PDB file of C-alpha atoms in Angstrom:
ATOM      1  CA  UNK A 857    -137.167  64.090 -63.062  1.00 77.00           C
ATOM      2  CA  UNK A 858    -139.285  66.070 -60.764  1.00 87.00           C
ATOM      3  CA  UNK A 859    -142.736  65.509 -58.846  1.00 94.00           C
ATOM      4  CA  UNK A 860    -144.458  68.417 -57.891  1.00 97.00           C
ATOM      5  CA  UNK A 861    -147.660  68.971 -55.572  1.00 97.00           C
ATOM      6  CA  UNK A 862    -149.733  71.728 -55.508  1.00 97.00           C
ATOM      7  CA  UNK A 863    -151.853  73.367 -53.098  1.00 97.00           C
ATOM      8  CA  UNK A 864    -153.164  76.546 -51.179  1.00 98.00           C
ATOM      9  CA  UNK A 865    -156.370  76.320 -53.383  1.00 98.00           C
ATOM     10  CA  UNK A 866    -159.787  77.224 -51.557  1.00 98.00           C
ATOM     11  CA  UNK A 867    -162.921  79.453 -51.815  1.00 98.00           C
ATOM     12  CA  UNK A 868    -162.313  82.878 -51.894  1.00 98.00           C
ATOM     13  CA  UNK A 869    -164.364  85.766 -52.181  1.00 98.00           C
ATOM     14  CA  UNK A 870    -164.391  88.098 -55.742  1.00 98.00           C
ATOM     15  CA  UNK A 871    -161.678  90.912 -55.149  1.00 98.00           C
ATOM     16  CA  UNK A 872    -159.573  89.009 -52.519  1.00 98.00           C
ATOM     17  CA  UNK A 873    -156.536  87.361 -52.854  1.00 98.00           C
ATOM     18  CA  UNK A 874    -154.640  83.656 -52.796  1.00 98.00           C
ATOM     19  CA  UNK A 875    -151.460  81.911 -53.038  1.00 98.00           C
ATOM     20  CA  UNK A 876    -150.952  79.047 -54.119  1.00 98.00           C
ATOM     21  CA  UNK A 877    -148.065  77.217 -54.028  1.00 98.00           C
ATOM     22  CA  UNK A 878    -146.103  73.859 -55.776  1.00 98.00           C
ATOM     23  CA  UNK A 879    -143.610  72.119 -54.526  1.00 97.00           C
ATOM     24  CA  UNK A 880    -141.139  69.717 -56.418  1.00 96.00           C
ATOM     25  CA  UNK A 881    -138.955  67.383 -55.040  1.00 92.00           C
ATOM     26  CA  UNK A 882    -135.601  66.320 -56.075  1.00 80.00           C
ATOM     27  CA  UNK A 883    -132.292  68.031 -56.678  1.00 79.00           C
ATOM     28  CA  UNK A 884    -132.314  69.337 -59.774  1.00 89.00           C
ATOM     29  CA  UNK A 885    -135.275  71.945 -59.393  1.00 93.00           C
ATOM     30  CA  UNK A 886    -132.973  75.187 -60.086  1.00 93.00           C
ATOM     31  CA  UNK A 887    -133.007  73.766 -63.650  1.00 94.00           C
ATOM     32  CA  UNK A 888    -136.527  73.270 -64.269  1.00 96.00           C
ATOM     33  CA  UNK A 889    -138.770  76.753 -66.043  1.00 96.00           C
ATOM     34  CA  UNK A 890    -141.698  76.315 -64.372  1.00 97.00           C
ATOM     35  CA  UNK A 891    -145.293  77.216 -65.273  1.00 98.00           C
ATOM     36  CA  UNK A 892    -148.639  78.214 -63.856  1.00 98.00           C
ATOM     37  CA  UNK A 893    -151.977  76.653 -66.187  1.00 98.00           C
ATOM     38  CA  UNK A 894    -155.459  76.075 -65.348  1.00 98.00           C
ATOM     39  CA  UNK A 895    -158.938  74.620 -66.439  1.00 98.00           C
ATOM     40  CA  UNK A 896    -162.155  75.501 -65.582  1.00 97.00           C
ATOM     41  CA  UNK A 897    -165.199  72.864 -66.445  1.00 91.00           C
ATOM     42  CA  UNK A 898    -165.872  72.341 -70.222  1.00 94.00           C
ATOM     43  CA  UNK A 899    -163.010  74.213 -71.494  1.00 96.00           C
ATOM     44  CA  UNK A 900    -159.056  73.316 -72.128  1.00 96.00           C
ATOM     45  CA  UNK A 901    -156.598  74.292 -69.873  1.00 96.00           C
ATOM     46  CA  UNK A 902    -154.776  77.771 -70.667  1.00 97.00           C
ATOM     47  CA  UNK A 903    -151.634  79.320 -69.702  1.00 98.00           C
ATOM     48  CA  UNK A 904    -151.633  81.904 -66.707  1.00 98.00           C
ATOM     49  CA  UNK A 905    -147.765  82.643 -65.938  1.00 98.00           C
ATOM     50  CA  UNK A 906    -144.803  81.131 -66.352  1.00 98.00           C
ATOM     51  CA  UNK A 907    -140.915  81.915 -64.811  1.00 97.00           C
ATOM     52  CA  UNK A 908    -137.732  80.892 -65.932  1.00 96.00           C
ATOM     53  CA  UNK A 909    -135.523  78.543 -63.645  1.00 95.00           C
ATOM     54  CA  UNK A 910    -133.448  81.820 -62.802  1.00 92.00           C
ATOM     55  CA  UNK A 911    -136.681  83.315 -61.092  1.00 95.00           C
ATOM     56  CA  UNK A 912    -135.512  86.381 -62.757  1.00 93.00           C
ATOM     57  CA  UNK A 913    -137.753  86.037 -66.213  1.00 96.00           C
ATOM     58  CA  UNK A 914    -141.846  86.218 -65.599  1.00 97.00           C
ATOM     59  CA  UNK A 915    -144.134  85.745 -68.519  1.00 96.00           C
ATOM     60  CA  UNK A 916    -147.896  86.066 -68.202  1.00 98.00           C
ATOM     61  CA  UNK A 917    -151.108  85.803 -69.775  1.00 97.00           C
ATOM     62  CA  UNK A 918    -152.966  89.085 -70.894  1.00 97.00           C
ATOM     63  CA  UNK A 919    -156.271  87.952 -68.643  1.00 97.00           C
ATOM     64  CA  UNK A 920    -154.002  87.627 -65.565  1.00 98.00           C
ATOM     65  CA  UNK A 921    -151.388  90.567 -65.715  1.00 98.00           C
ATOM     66  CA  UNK A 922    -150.524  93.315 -63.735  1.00 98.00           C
ATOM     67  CA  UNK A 923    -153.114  91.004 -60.996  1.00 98.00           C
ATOM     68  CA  UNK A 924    -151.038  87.604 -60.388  1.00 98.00           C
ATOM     69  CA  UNK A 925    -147.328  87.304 -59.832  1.00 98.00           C
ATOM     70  CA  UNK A 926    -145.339  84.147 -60.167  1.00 98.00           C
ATOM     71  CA  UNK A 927    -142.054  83.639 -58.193  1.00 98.00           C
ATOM     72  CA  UNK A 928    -139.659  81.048 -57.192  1.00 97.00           C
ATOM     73  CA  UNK A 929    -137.848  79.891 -54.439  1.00 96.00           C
ATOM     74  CA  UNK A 930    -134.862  77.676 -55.459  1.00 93.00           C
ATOM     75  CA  UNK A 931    -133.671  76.827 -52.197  1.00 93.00           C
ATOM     76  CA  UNK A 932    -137.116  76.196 -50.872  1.00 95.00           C
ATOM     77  CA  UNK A 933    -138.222  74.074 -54.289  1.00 96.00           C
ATOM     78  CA  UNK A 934    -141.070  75.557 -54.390  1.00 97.00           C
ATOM     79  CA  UNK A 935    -142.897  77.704 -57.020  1.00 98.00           C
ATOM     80  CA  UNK A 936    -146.009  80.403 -55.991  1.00 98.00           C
ATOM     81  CA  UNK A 937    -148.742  82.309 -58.069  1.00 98.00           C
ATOM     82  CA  UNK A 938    -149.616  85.316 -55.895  1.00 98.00           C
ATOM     83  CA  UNK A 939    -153.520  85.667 -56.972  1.00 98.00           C
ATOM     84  CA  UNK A 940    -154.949  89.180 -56.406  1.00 98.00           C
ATOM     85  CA  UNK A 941    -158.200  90.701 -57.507  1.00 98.00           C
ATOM     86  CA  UNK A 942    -159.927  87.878 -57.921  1.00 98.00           C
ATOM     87  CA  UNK A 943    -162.500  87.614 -60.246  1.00 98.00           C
ATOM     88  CA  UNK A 944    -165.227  85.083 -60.639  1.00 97.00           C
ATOM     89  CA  UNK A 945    -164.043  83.995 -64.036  1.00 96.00           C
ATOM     90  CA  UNK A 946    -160.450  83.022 -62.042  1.00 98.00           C
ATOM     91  CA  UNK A 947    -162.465  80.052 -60.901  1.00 98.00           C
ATOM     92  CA  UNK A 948    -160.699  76.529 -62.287  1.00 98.00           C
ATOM     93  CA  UNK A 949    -157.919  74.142 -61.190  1.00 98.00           C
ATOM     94  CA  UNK A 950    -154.684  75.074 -61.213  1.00 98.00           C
ATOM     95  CA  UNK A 951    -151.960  73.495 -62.270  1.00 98.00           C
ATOM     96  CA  UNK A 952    -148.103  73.969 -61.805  1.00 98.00           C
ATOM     97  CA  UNK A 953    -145.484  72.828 -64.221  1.00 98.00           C
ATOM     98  CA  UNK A 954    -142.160  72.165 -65.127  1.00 96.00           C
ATOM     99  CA  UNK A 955    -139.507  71.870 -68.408  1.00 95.00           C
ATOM    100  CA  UNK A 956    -136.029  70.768 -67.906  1.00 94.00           C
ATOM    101  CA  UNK A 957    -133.836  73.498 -69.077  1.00 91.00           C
ATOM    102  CA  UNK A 958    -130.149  72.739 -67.804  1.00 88.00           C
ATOM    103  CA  UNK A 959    -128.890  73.852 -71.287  1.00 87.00           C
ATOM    104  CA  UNK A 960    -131.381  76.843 -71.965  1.00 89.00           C
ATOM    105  CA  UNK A 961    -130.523  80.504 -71.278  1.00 88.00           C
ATOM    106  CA  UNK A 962    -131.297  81.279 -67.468  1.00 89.00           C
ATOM    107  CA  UNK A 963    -134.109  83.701 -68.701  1.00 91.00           C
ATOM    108  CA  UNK A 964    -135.979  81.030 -70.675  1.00 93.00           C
ATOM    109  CA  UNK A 965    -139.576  80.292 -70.033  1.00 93.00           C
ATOM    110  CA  UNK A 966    -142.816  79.477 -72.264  1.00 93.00           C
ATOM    111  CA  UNK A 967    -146.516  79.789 -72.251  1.00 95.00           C
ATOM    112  CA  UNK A 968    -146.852  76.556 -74.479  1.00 95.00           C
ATOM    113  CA  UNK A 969    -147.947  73.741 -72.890  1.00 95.00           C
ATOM    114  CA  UNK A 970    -146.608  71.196 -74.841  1.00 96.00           C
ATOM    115  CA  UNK A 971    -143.035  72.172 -73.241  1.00 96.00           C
ATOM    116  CA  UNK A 972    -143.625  71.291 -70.128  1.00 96.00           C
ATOM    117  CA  UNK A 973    -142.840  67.722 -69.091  1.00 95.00           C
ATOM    118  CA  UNK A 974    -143.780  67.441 -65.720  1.00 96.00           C
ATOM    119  CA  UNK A 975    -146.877  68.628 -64.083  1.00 97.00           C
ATOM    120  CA  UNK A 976    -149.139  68.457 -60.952  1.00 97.00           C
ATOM    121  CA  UNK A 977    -152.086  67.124 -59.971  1.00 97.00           C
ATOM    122  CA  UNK A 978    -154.197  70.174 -59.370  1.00 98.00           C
ATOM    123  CA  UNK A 979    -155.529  72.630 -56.722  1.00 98.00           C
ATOM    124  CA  UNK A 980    -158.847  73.882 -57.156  1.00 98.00           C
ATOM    125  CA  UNK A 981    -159.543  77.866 -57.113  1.00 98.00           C
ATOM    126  CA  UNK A 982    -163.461  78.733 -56.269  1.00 98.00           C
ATOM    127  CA  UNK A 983    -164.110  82.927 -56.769  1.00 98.00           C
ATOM    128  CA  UNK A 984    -167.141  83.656 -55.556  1.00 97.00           C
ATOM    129  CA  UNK A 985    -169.485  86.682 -55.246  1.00 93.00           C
TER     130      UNK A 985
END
C-alpha cells in the first residue's frame, strides 16, 4: 500500500501559476498510475489529469488541457500537477491518487475514480481575481 500527502496549495492570483505536489511513501510507488481530482464546495469531485506509473502516458480532462501538466518522479516518489493559467473556476481541493498496476501495461492510466485505491487528504487551490 501507499500513503500519499499533498501540498503546494495556496492563493493565487487568476492567470498565474502553481504546483502542487504529492508525495507517497513506500517502495512500490513505480507501480502505482497515479491521478490528479478535485472538488470545489457543493459539487462532486471530478477528474483533472491522470499519468501512468511509466510517467510516459498523460491523460487529462478537456477543462484543464493544453493549461496543466502532470508528471512523475519515480525516484523522488512524488507526483506534480503543473497549474498554469489559472482561472477562477480552478478554485477547489485537490486531490492526488493512486491504483496499483504491477500487472497493467506501463502506459495505463484512468480518469475514473472508482480505480483508484489510495488517495490523499487534500490541498486547497484559491484563484482569485
Amino acid at each position: 500500500q501507499v500513503q500519499l500527502v499533498e501540498s503546494g496549495g495556496r492563493l493565487v492570483q487568476a492567470g498565474g501559476s502553481l504546483r502542487l505536489s504529492c508525495a507517497a511513501s513506500g517502495r512500490t510507488f513505480s507501480s502505482y498510475a497515479m491521478g490528479w481530482f478535485r472538488q470545489a464546495p457543493g459539487k462532486e469531485r471530478e477528474f483533472v489529469a491522470a499519468i501512468s506509473k511509466s510517467g510516459f502516458s498523460t491523460y487529462y480532462a478537456d477543462s484543464v488541457t493544453g493549461r496543466f501538466m502532470v508528471s512523475r518522479d519515480n525516484a523522488k516518489n512524488t507526483v506534480y500537477l503543473q497549474m498554469n493559467s489559472l482561472k477562477i473556476e480552478d478554485t477547489a481541493v485537490y486531490y492526488c491518487a493512486g491504483v496499483e498496476a504491477h500487472y497493467y501495461s506501463s502506459n495505463y492510466y484512468t480518469g475514473e475514480s472508482t480505480e483508484y485505491g489510495y488517495w490523499g487528504q487534500g490541498t486547497q487551490v484559491t484563484v482569485s481575481s
